[in-house]
CSV table of C-alpha atoms and ligand atoms in Angstrom, one decimal:
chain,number,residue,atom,x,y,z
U,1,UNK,CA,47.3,349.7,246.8
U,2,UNK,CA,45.1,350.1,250.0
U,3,UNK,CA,43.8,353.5,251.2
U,4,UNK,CA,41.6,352.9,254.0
U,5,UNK,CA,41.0,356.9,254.8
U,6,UNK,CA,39.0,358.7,252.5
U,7,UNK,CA,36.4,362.0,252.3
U,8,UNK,CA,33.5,362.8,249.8
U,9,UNK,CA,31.2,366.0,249.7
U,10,UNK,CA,29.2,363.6,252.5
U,11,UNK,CA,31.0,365.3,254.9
U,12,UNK,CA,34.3,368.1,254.0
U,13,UNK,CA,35.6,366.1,250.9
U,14,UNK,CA,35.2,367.4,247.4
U,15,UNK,CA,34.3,365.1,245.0
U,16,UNK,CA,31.3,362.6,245.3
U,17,UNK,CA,31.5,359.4,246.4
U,18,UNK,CA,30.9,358.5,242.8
U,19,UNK,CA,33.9,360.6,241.5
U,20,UNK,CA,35.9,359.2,244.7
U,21,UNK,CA,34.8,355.5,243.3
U,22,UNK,CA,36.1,356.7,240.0
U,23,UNK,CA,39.4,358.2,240.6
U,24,UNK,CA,39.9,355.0,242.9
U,25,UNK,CA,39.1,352.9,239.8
U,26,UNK,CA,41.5,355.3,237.4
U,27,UNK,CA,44.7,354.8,239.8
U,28,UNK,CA,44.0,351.0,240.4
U,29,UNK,CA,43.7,351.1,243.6
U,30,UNK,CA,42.6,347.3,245.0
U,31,UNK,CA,41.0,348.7,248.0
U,32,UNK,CA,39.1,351.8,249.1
U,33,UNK,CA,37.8,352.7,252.3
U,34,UNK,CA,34.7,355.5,252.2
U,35,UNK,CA,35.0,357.2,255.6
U,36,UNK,CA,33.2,360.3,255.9
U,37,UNK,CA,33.3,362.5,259.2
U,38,UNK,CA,30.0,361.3,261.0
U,39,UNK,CA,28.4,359.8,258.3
U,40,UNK,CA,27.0,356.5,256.2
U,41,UNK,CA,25.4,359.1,253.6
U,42,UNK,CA,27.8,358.1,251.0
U,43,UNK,CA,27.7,354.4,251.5
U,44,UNK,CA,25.0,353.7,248.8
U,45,UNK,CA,26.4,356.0,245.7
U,46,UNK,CA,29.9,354.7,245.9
U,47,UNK,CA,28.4,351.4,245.8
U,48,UNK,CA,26.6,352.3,242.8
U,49,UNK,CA,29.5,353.4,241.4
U,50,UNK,CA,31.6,350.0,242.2
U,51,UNK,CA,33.2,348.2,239.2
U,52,UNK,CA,35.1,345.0,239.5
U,53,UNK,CA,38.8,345.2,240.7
U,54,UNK,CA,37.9,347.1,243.5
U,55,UNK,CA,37.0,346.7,247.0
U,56,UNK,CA,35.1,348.8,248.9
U,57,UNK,CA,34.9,349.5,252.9
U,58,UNK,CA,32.3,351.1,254.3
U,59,UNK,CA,33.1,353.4,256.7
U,60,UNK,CA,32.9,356.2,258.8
U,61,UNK,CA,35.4,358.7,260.6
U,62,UNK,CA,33.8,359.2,264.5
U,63,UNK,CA,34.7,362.5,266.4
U,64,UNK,CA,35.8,361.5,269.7
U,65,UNK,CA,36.4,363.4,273.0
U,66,UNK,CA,39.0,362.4,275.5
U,67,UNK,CA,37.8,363.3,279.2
U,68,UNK,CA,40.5,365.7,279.2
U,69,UNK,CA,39.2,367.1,276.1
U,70,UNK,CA,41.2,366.2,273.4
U,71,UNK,CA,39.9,365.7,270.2
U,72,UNK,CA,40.5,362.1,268.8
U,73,UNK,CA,39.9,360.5,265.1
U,74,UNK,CA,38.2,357.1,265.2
U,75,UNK,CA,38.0,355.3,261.9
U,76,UNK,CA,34.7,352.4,261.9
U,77,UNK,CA,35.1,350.2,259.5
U,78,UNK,CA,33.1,347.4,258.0
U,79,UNK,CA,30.7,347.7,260.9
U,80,UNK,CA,27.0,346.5,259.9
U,81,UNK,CA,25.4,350.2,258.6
U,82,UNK,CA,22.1,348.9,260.5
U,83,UNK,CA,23.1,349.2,263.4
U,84,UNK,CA,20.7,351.4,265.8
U,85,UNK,CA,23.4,352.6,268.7
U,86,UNK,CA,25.6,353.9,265.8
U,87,UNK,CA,22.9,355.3,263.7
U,88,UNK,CA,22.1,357.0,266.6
U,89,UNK,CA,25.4,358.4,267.9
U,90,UNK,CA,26.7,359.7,264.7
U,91,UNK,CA,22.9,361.8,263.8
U,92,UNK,CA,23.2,363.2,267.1
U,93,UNK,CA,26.9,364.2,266.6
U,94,UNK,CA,26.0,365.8,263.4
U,95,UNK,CA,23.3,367.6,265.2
U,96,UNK,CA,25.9,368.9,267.7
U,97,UNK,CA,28.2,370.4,264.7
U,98,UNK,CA,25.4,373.1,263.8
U,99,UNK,CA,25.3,374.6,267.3
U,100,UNK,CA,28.7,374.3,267.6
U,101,UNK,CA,29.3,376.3,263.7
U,102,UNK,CA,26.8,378.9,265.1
U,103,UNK,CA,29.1,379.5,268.1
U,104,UNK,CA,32.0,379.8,266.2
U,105,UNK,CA,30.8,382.2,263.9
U,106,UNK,CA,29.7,384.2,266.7
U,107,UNK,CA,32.8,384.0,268.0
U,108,UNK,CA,34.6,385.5,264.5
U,109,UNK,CA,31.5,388.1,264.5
U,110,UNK,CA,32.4,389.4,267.8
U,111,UNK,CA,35.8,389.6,266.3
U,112,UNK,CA,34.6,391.9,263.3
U,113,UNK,CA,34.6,389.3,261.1
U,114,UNK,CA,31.7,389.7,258.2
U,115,UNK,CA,30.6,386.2,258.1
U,116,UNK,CA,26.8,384.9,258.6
U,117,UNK,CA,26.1,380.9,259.5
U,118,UNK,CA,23.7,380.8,256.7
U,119,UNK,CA,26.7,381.1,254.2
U,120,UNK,CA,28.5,378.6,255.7
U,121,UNK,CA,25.7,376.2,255.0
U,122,UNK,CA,25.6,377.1,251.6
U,123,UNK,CA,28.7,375.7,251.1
U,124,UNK,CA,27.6,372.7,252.5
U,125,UNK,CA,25.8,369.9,250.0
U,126,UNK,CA,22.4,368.1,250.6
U,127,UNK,CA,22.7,366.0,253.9
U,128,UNK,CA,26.4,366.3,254.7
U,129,UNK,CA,28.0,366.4,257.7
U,130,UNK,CA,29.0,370.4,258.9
U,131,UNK,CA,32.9,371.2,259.8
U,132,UNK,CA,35.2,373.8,259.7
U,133,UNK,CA,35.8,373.6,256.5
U,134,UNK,CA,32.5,374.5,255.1
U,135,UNK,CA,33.3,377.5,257.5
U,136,UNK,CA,36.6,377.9,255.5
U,137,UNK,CA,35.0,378.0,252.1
U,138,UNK,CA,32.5,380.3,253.0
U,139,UNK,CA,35.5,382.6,254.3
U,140,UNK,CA,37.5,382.3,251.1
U,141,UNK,CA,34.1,382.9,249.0
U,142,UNK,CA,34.0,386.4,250.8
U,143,UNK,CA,37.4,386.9,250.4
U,144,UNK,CA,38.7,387.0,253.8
U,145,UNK,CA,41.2,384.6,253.4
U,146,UNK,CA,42.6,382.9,250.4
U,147,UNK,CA,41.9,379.0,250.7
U,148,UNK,CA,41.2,376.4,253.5
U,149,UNK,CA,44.7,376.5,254.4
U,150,UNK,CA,45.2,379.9,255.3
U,151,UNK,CA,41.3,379.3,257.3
U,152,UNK,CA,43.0,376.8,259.0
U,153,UNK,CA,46.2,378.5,259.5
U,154,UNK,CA,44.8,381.6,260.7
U,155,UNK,CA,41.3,381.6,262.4
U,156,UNK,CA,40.0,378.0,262.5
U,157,UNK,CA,42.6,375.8,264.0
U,158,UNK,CA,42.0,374.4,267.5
U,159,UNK,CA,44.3,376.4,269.4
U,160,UNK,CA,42.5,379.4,267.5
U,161,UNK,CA,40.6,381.6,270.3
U,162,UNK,CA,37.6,381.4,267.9
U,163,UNK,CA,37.7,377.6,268.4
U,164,UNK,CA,34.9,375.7,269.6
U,165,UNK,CA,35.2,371.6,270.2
U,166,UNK,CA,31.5,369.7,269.7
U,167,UNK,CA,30.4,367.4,272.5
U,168,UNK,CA,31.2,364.0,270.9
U,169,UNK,CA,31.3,360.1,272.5
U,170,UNK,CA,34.6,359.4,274.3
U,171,UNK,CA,36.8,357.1,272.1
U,172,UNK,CA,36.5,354.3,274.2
U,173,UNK,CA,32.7,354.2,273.9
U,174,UNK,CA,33.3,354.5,270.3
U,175,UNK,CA,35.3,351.6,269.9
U,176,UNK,CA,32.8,349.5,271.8
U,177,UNK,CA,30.1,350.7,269.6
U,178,UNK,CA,32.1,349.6,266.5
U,179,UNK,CA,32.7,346.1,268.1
U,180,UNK,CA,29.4,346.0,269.1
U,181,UNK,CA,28.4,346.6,265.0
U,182,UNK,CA,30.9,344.0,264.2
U,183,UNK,CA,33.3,346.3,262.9
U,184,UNK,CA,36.5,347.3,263.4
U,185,UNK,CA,38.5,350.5,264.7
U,186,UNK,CA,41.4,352.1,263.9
U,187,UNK,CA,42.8,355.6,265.6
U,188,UNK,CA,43.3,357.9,262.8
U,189,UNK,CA,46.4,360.6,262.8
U,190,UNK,CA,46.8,360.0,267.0
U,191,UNK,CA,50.1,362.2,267.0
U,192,UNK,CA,49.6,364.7,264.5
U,193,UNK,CA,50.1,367.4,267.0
U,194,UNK,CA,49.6,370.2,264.0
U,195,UNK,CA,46.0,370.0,264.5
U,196,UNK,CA,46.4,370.3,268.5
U,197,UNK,CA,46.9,368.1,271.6
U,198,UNK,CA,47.4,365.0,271.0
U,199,UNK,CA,46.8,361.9,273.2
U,200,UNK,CA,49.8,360.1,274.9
U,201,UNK,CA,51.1,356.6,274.6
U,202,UNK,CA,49.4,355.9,278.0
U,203,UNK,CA,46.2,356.2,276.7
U,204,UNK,CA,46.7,353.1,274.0
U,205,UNK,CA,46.3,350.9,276.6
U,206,UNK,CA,42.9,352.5,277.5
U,207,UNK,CA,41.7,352.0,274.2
U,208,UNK,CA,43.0,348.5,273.3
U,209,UNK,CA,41.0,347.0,276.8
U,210,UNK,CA,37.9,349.1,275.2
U,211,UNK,CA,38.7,346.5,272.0
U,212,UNK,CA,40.6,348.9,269.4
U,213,UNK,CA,42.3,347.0,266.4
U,214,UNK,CA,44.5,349.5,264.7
U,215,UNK,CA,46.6,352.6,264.7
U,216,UNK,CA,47.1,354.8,261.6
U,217,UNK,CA,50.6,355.2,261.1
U,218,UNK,CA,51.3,356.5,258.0
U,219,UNK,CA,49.8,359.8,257.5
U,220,UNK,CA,51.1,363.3,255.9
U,221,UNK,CA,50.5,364.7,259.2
U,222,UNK,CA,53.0,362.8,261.2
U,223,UNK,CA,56.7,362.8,261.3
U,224,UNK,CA,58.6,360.0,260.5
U,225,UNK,CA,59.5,360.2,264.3
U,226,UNK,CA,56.0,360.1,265.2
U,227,UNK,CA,55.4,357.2,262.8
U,228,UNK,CA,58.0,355.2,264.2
U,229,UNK,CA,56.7,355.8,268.2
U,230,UNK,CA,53.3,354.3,266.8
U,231,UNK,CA,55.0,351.6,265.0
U,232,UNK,CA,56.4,350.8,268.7
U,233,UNK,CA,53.0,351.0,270.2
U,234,UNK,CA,51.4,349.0,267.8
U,235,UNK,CA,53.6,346.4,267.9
U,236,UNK,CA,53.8,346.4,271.9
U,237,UNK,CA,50.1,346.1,271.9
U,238,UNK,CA,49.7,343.7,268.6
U,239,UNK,CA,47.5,346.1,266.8
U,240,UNK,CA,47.2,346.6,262.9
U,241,UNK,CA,48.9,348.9,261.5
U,242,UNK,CA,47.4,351.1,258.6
U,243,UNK,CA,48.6,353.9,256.2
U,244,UNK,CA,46.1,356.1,254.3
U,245,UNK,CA,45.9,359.6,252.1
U,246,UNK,CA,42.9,360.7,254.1
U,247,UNK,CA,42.0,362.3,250.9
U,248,UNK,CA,39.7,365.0,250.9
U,249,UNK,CA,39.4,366.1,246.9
U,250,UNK,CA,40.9,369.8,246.3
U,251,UNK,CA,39.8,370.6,250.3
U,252,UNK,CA,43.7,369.8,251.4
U,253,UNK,CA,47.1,369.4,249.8
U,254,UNK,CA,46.8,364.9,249.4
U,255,UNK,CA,46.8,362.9,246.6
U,256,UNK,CA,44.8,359.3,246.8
U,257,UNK,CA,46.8,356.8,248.3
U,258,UNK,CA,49.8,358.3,249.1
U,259,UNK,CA,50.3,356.5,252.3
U,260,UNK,CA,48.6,353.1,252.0
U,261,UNK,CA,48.2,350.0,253.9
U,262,UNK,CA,50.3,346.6,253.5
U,263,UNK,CA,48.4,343.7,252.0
U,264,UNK,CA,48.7,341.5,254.8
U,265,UNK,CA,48.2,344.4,257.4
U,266,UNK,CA,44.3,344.8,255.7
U,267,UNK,CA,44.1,340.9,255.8
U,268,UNK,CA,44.6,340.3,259.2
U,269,UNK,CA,41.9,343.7,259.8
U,270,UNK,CA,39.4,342.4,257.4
U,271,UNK,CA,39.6,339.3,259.8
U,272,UNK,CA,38.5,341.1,262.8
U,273,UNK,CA,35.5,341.9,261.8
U,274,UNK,CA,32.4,339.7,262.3
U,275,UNK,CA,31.1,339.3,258.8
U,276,UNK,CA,32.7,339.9,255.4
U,277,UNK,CA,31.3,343.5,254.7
U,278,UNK,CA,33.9,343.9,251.8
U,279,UNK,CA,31.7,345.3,248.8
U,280,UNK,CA,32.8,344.2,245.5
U,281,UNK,CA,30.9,345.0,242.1
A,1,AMP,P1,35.9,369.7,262.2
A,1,AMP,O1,35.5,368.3,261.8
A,1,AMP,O2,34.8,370.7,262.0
A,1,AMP,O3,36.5,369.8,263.6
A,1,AMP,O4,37.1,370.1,261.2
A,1,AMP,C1,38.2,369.3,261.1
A,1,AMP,C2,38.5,369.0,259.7
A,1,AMP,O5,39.1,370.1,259.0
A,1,AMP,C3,39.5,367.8,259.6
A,1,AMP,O6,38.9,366.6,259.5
A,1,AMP,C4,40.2,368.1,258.3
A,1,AMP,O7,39.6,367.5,257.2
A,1,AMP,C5,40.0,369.6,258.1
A,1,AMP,N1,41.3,370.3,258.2
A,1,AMP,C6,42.1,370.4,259.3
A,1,AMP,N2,43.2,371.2,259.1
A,1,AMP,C7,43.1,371.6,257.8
A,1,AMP,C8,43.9,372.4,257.0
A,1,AMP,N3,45.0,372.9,257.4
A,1,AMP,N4,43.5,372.6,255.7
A,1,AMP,C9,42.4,372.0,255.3
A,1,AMP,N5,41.5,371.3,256.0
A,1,AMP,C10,41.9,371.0,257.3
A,2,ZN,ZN1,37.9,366.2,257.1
A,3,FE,FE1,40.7,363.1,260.9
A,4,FE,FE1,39.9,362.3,257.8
């Protein structure tokens, strides 16, 4: 089984990278992909953690911003974790998060909501990336909903008036920036319209000149009509196709690899990239 979508306490996951490594290593999986919003902070303890049978991908998941605004997933994968323009782009879209969290809390304060920035940071561990669901926790620690679920389903989703988008890279840029690391990309989630607007199927063309390699197709969060339109897409454009759980611990209702990725689907993505980054123990 390949799960190439996965979240640690790095970022809004809840289980460290070691644990993740772990659990990974407990189900069988043959390949893991580490791919924390913003991040490379968990690269070097799941590698720690690496015993033989698995592979590991490094990875990150990049917040994107259409120039219409919409909010777009991009998965990085086995890029080179040196690389400067990356490094730089994701610290300095981690650094937009906070002012955007302070903004939304200001927003639920002006609402009457009891809520204070400083205890949503508590819920956030040492040196991970902020998001709405650190906001979430902090909310259900005070009671004033029950879990991240009802957060989301209530106050935090991105049609909520208390939303506020952070400035991020548009996914073209993004993709060039993976290429240019000598990794590749792959659109996570693009029609899973339950977390807002979603991009249409011009767009794909957009992003494949820019160099992308792969749409996410299997995902909880799309239908098995949305799946089959990016089936279409992917196969009109001769991209890779990829299934993951996107796992994020307790945060979210998802089991470890329950979508996952054909064999010969990771194959022919492991050969895009420009070095074999695969870690193995
Ligand atoms: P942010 O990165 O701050 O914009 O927050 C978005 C993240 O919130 C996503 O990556 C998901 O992991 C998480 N999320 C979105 N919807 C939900 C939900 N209904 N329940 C729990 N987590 C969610
Ligand atoms: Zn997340
Ligand atoms: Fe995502
Ligand atoms: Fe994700």
């Amino acid at each position: 089984m390949i799960d190439l979508h996965t979240h640690s306490l790095r970022s809004d996951g809840t289980d460290t990278p070691g644990e993740l490594i772990n659990k990974a290593l407990a189900l069988n999986l043959d390949v893991l992909a580490l791919t924390d919003h913003d991040t490379m902070e968990g690269w070097q303890e799941a590698k720690n953690y690496l015993r033989p049978g698995l592979d590991l991908v490094l990875g990150a998941e990049i917040s994107c911003q259409t120039e219409d605004g919409i909010s777009v997933h991009m998965l990085g994968l086995l890029f080179d974790g040196e690389n400067q323009i990356l490094h730089e782009t994701l610290t300095q879209t981690r650094e937009n998060r906070h002012g955007r969290m302070e903004r939304i809390v200001t927003r639920l304060q002006g609402a009457g909501i009891d809520i204070e920035l400083s205890e949503v940071l508590e819920q956030l561990s040492e040196g991970a990336t902020l998001g709405r669901p650190h906001l979430a926790d902090a909310l259900v620690k005070k009671r004033i909903v029950k879990s991240r679920e009802e957060a989301f389903a209530t106050l935090l989703h991105n049609n909520s008036k208390y939303y506020v988008p952070h400035f991020s890279p548009t996914p073209e840029e993004i993709v060039k920036q993976v290429a240019e690391a000598g990794g590749v990309s792959i659109i996570a989630h693009p029609f899973a319209s339950l977390r807002g607007r979603t991009i249409n199927s011009e767009t794909f063309s957009g992003l494949v000149a820019a160099g992308l390699n792969g749409i996410e197709v299997d995902h909880r969060d799309q239908t098995p009509d949305q799946r089959a339109q990016l089936r279409a897409i992917a196969r009109e454009f001769g991209l890779v196709v990829t299934g993951s759980s996107d796992y994020h611990g307790i945060g979210k209702d998802n089991r470890l690899a329950e979508c996952s990725t054909a064999p010969e689907e990771w194959e022919r993505l492991e050969s895009l990239a420009n070095d074999r980054r695969v870690v193995r123990a």
